[in-house]
Amino acid sequence: VQGGSKVAKGVAGISLKEECDVGGSLAVEVAAKKGGILKNVELTKRVATIGKALTLYCTRPELNFTFAILDNPTINAYSSPGGYVFVTKGLVDSCANDNQLAAVLAHEIAHVTRRHALKLIARNETMKGVAEMGSAAGGSGLYVPDSVISGALQTILEKGFDPATEFDADKHGTLLAYDAGFSPRTLRDYLDGLSKKGDDKPFSTHPPTNHRVERLDEYMKESRMISGD
């Protein structure tokens, strides 16, 4: 029983190195399944420069974020634990300016800093069993089985997070963008624009776009980022 208690605490408190190891494994799979990394120095530098500027204001400065563009024409973005953030070529093309790109990157950074994918992995019963075996054997490392990686990958690429998690990333991403000097309305306006053009279909794993826009309007007014008029 004592061992089980320690395991529960240990899984909930995955170390930074373990988080980066798990995230790296997921990132490789995300890139492989979504077109691979786009080899365009100019665009990659643009994304990385904006992303790194945002991370200066994030709540987890200990993370060394990595930004990349996926060679994929659809409009989407992904992230994995440890600081790996991907945007598709289609999404970059859909952004009218750097402010919109920053808004999307801030949303993905929020997924990482809020540990959304990591919490899913930590709740996985298979991983708890593996952690328990490692604890009993006196091991200090954390081995994550392929089944856990596969489950997390399915959530990131196919199922998506639950609505509450996506709303949380919208909220904290908007706050991050605001703290970094970008307009807090940008994510809201970007999503609204995609919805009106019918280009938000790749976000079908997210809550309905109009609900996200409404939530962002409420949050910005409550936090006084924008006028309530």
CSV table of C-alpha atoms in Angstrom, one decimal:
chain,number,residue,atom,x,y,z
A,1,VAL,CA,0.0,0.0,0.0
A,2,GLN,CA,2.8,2.4,0.9
A,3,GLY,CA,4.5,1.6,-2.4
A,4,GLY,CA,1.3,2.2,-4.3
A,5,SER,CA,1.0,5.6,-2.7
A,6,LYS,CA,4.5,6.6,-3.7
A,7,VAL,CA,3.8,5.4,-7.3
A,8,ALA,CA,0.7,7.6,-7.5
A,9,LYS,CA,2.7,10.6,-6.4
A,10,GLY,CA,5.6,9.8,-8.7
A,11,VAL,CA,3.4,9.4,-11.8
A,12,ALA,CA,1.7,12.7,-11.1
A,13,GLY,CA,5.1,14.4,-10.6
A,14,ILE,CA,6.9,13.2,-13.8
A,15,SER,CA,10.4,14.8,-13.9
A,16,LEU,CA,11.4,17.3,-16.5
A,17,LYS,CA,13.7,14.8,-18.2
A,18,GLU,CA,11.0,12.2,-18.2
A,19,GLU,CA,8.5,14.6,-19.7
A,20,CYS,CA,11.0,15.6,-22.4
A,21,ASP,CA,11.7,11.9,-23.2
A,22,VAL,CA,8.0,11.1,-23.5
A,23,GLY,CA,7.4,14.3,-25.5
A,24,GLY,CA,10.2,13.5,-27.8
A,25,SER,CA,8.9,10.1,-28.6
A,26,LEU,CA,5.4,11.6,-29.3
A,27,ALA,CA,6.9,14.4,-31.4
A,28,VAL,CA,8.7,11.9,-33.7
A,29,GLU,CA,5.4,10.1,-34.3
A,30,VAL,CA,3.4,13.3,-34.9
A,31,ALA,CA,5.9,14.4,-37.5
A,32,ALA,CA,6.0,11.0,-39.2
A,33,LYS,CA,2.2,10.8,-39.4
A,34,LYS,CA,1.5,14.4,-40.5
A,35,GLY,CA,3.8,14.9,-43.5
A,36,GLY,CA,7.2,15.2,-42.0
A,37,ILE,CA,9.2,18.4,-41.3
A,38,LEU,CA,9.0,21.1,-44.0
A,39,LYS,CA,12.5,22.1,-45.1
A,40,ASN,CA,12.0,25.8,-45.6
A,41,VAL,CA,14.6,27.9,-43.7
A,42,GLU,CA,12.8,31.2,-44.0
A,43,LEU,CA,9.3,30.0,-42.8
A,44,THR,CA,10.8,27.8,-40.0
A,45,LYS,CA,12.8,30.8,-38.8
A,46,ARG,CA,9.7,32.9,-38.7
A,47,VAL,CA,7.7,30.4,-36.7
A,48,ALA,CA,10.6,29.7,-34.3
A,49,THR,CA,11.3,33.4,-33.7
A,50,ILE,CA,7.6,34.1,-32.8
A,51,GLY,CA,7.4,31.0,-30.7
A,52,LYS,CA,10.6,31.7,-28.8
A,53,ALA,CA,9.4,35.3,-28.1
A,54,LEU,CA,6.2,33.9,-26.6
A,55,THR,CA,8.0,31.4,-24.4
A,56,LEU,CA,9.9,34.2,-22.7
A,57,TYR,CA,6.5,35.0,-21.0
A,58,CYS,CA,5.3,31.4,-20.4
A,59,THR,CA,4.8,29.9,-17.0
A,60,ARG,CA,7.5,27.2,-17.5
A,61,PRO,CA,10.7,28.9,-18.5
A,62,GLU,CA,12.7,25.7,-17.7
A,63,LEU,CA,11.4,24.1,-21.0
A,64,ASN,CA,13.5,24.4,-24.1
A,65,PHE,CA,10.7,24.7,-26.7
A,66,THR,CA,11.2,23.4,-30.3
A,67,PHE,CA,9.1,24.7,-33.1
A,68,ALA,CA,8.7,23.2,-36.6
A,69,ILE,CA,6.4,23.2,-39.6
A,70,LEU,CA,4.8,20.1,-40.9
A,71,ASP,CA,4.7,19.6,-44.7
A,72,ASN,CA,0.9,19.3,-44.7
A,73,PRO,CA,-1.6,21.5,-46.5
A,74,THR,CA,-4.4,21.2,-43.9
A,75,ILE,CA,-4.9,23.8,-41.3
A,76,ASN,CA,-3.8,22.4,-37.9
A,77,ALA,CA,-1.3,22.5,-35.1
A,78,TYR,CA,-0.1,20.0,-32.5
A,79,SER,CA,2.1,19.9,-29.4
A,80,SER,CA,3.6,17.3,-27.2
A,81,PRO,CA,5.1,17.3,-23.6
A,82,GLY,CA,8.5,18.8,-23.1
A,83,GLY,CA,8.0,21.7,-25.4
A,84,TYR,CA,7.5,20.4,-28.9
A,85,VAL,CA,5.2,22.5,-31.1
A,86,PHE,CA,4.2,21.9,-34.7
A,87,VAL,CA,2.1,23.9,-37.1
A,88,THR,CA,1.2,22.7,-40.6
A,89,LYS,CA,2.2,24.5,-43.8
A,90,GLY,CA,-1.5,25.0,-44.4
A,91,LEU,CA,-1.9,26.8,-41.1
A,92,VAL,CA,1.0,29.1,-41.7
A,93,ASP,CA,-0.5,30.0,-45.1
A,94,SER,CA,-3.9,30.7,-43.5
A,95,CYS,CA,-2.4,33.3,-41.1
A,96,ALA,CA,-2.8,36.8,-42.5
A,97,ASN,CA,0.1,38.1,-40.3
A,98,ASP,CA,2.5,37.3,-37.5
A,99,ASN,CA,-0.1,38.2,-34.8
A,100,GLN,CA,-2.4,35.3,-36.0
A,101,LEU,CA,0.5,32.9,-36.1
A,102,ALA,CA,1.5,34.0,-32.6
A,103,ALA,CA,-2.1,33.4,-31.3
A,104,VAL,CA,-2.0,29.8,-32.6
A,105,LEU,CA,1.4,29.1,-31.2
A,106,ALA,CA,0.4,30.5,-27.9
A,107,HIS,CA,-2.5,28.1,-27.8
A,108,GLU,CA,-0.2,25.1,-28.4
A,109,ILE,CA,2.4,26.4,-25.9
A,110,ALA,CA,-0.5,26.6,-23.3
A,111,HIS,CA,-1.2,22.9,-23.9
A,112,VAL,CA,2.4,22.2,-23.0
A,113,THR,CA,2.7,24.5,-20.0
A,114,ARG,CA,-0.6,23.3,-18.6
A,115,ARG,CA,0.6,19.7,-19.0
A,116,HIS,CA,-2.5,18.6,-20.9
A,117,ALA,CA,-1.1,15.6,-22.8
A,118,LEU,CA,1.1,14.7,-19.8
A,119,LYS,CA,-1.9,14.5,-17.5
A,120,LEU,CA,-3.5,12.0,-20.0
A,121,ILE,CA,-0.4,9.9,-20.0
A,122,ALA,CA,0.0,10.0,-16.2
A,123,ARG,CA,-3.6,8.8,-15.8
A,124,ASN,CA,-3.1,5.8,-18.0
A,125,GLU,CA,-3.5,2.6,-16.0
A,126,THR,CA,-0.8,0.8,-18.1
A,127,MET,CA,1.7,3.4,-17.2
A,128,LYS,CA,0.7,3.2,-13.5
A,129,GLY,CA,1.4,-0.5,-13.6
A,130,VAL,CA,4.8,0.0,-15.2
A,131,ALA,CA,5.7,2.7,-12.7
A,132,GLU,CA,4.8,0.4,-9.9
A,133,MET,CA,7.0,-2.3,-11.2
A,134,GLY,CA,9.9,0.1,-11.6
A,135,SER,CA,9.4,1.3,-8.0
A,136,ALA,CA,9.3,-2.2,-6.7
A,137,ALA,CA,12.6,-3.0,-8.5
A,138,GLY,CA,14.2,0.1,-7.1
A,139,GLY,CA,14.5,1.8,-10.5
A,140,SER,CA,14.6,5.6,-10.7
A,141,GLY,CA,13.7,5.9,-14.4
A,142,LEU,CA,10.3,5.9,-16.1
A,143,TYR,CA,9.7,3.5,-18.9
A,144,VAL,CA,6.6,4.4,-21.0
A,145,PRO,CA,5.3,1.4,-23.0
A,146,ASP,CA,4.3,1.8,-26.7
A,147,SER,CA,0.6,1.4,-25.8
A,148,VAL,CA,0.7,4.6,-23.7
A,149,ILE,CA,2.5,6.5,-26.5
A,150,SER,CA,0.0,5.2,-29.0
A,151,GLY,CA,-3.0,6.3,-26.8
A,152,ALA,CA,-1.6,9.8,-26.3
A,153,LEU,CA,-0.9,10.0,-30.0
A,154,GLN,CA,-4.4,9.1,-30.9
A,155,THR,CA,-5.7,11.8,-28.6
A,156,ILE,CA,-3.4,14.4,-30.1
A,157,LEU,CA,-4.0,13.5,-33.7
A,158,GLU,CA,-7.5,12.0,-33.9
A,159,LYS,CA,-9.7,12.2,-30.8
A,160,GLY,CA,-8.5,15.6,-29.5
A,161,PHE,CA,-8.7,16.8,-25.9
A,162,ASP,CA,-12.0,17.2,-24.1
A,163,PRO,CA,-13.8,20.6,-24.5
A,164,ALA,CA,-12.7,21.8,-21.0
A,165,THR,CA,-9.0,21.2,-21.9
A,166,GLU,CA,-9.3,23.1,-25.2
A,167,PHE,CA,-11.1,26.0,-23.6
A,168,ASP,CA,-8.3,26.1,-21.0
A,169,ALA,CA,-5.6,26.3,-23.8
A,170,ASP,CA,-7.6,29.0,-25.5
A,171,LYS,CA,-7.8,31.0,-22.3
A,172,HIS,CA,-4.1,30.6,-21.2
A,173,GLY,CA,-2.9,31.0,-24.8
A,174,THR,CA,-4.7,34.3,-25.1
A,175,LEU,CA,-3.2,35.4,-21.8
A,176,LEU,CA,0.2,34.4,-23.0
A,177,ALA,CA,-0.1,36.3,-26.2
A,178,TYR,CA,-1.4,39.3,-24.3
A,179,ASP,CA,1.5,39.2,-21.9
A,180,ALA,CA,3.9,39.0,-24.9
A,181,GLY,CA,2.5,42.2,-26.4
A,182,PHE,CA,0.1,40.7,-29.0
A,183,SER,CA,-3.6,41.7,-29.2
A,184,PRO,CA,-5.7,39.4,-27.0
A,185,ARG,CA,-8.4,39.4,-29.7
A,186,THR,CA,-6.2,37.7,-32.3
A,187,LEU,CA,-7.0,34.0,-31.6
A,188,ARG,CA,-10.7,34.8,-31.3
A,189,ASP,CA,-10.7,36.7,-34.6
A,190,TYR,CA,-8.6,34.1,-36.4
A,191,LEU,CA,-11.0,31.3,-35.3
A,192,ASP,CA,-14.0,33.3,-36.2
A,193,GLY,CA,-12.6,34.0,-39.7
A,194,LEU,CA,-11.9,30.3,-40.3
A,195,SER,CA,-15.4,29.4,-39.2
A,196,LYS,CA,-17.0,32.0,-41.5
A,197,LYS,CA,-15.0,30.7,-44.5
A,198,GLY,CA,-15.6,27.0,-43.5
A,199,ASP,CA,-11.9,26.4,-43.1
A,200,ASP,CA,-12.2,25.2,-39.5
A,201,LYS,CA,-13.2,21.6,-40.4
A,202,PRO,CA,-9.7,20.2,-39.5
A,203,PHE,CA,-10.5,21.5,-35.9
A,204,SER,CA,-13.4,19.0,-35.7
A,205,THR,CA,-11.7,17.4,-32.7
A,206,HIS,CA,-12.1,20.7,-30.9
A,207,PRO,CA,-15.2,22.2,-29.4
A,208,PRO,CA,-17.4,24.0,-32.0
A,209,THR,CA,-15.6,27.1,-33.1
A,210,ASN,CA,-18.5,29.5,-32.2
A,211,HIS,CA,-18.4,28.1,-28.6
A,212,ARG,CA,-14.6,28.8,-28.5
A,213,VAL,CA,-15.2,32.4,-29.7
A,214,GLU,CA,-18.0,33.0,-27.2
A,215,ARG,CA,-15.8,31.7,-24.3
A,216,LEU,CA,-12.9,33.9,-25.4
A,217,ASP,CA,-15.1,36.9,-25.6
A,218,GLU,CA,-16.3,36.3,-22.0
A,219,TYR,CA,-12.8,35.7,-20.7
A,220,MET,CA,-11.4,38.8,-22.3
A,221,LYS,CA,-14.1,41.0,-20.8
A,222,GLU,CA,-13.9,39.4,-17.4
A,223,SER,CA,-10.1,39.8,-17.3
A,224,ARG,CA,-10.5,43.4,-18.7
A,225,MET,CA,-8.3,42.7,-21.7
A,226,ILE,CA,-10.9,44.3,-23.8
A,227,SER,CA,-13.8,46.7,-23.1
A,228,GLY,CA,-17.0,45.2,-22.0
A,229,ASP,CA,-19.0,47.6,-24.1
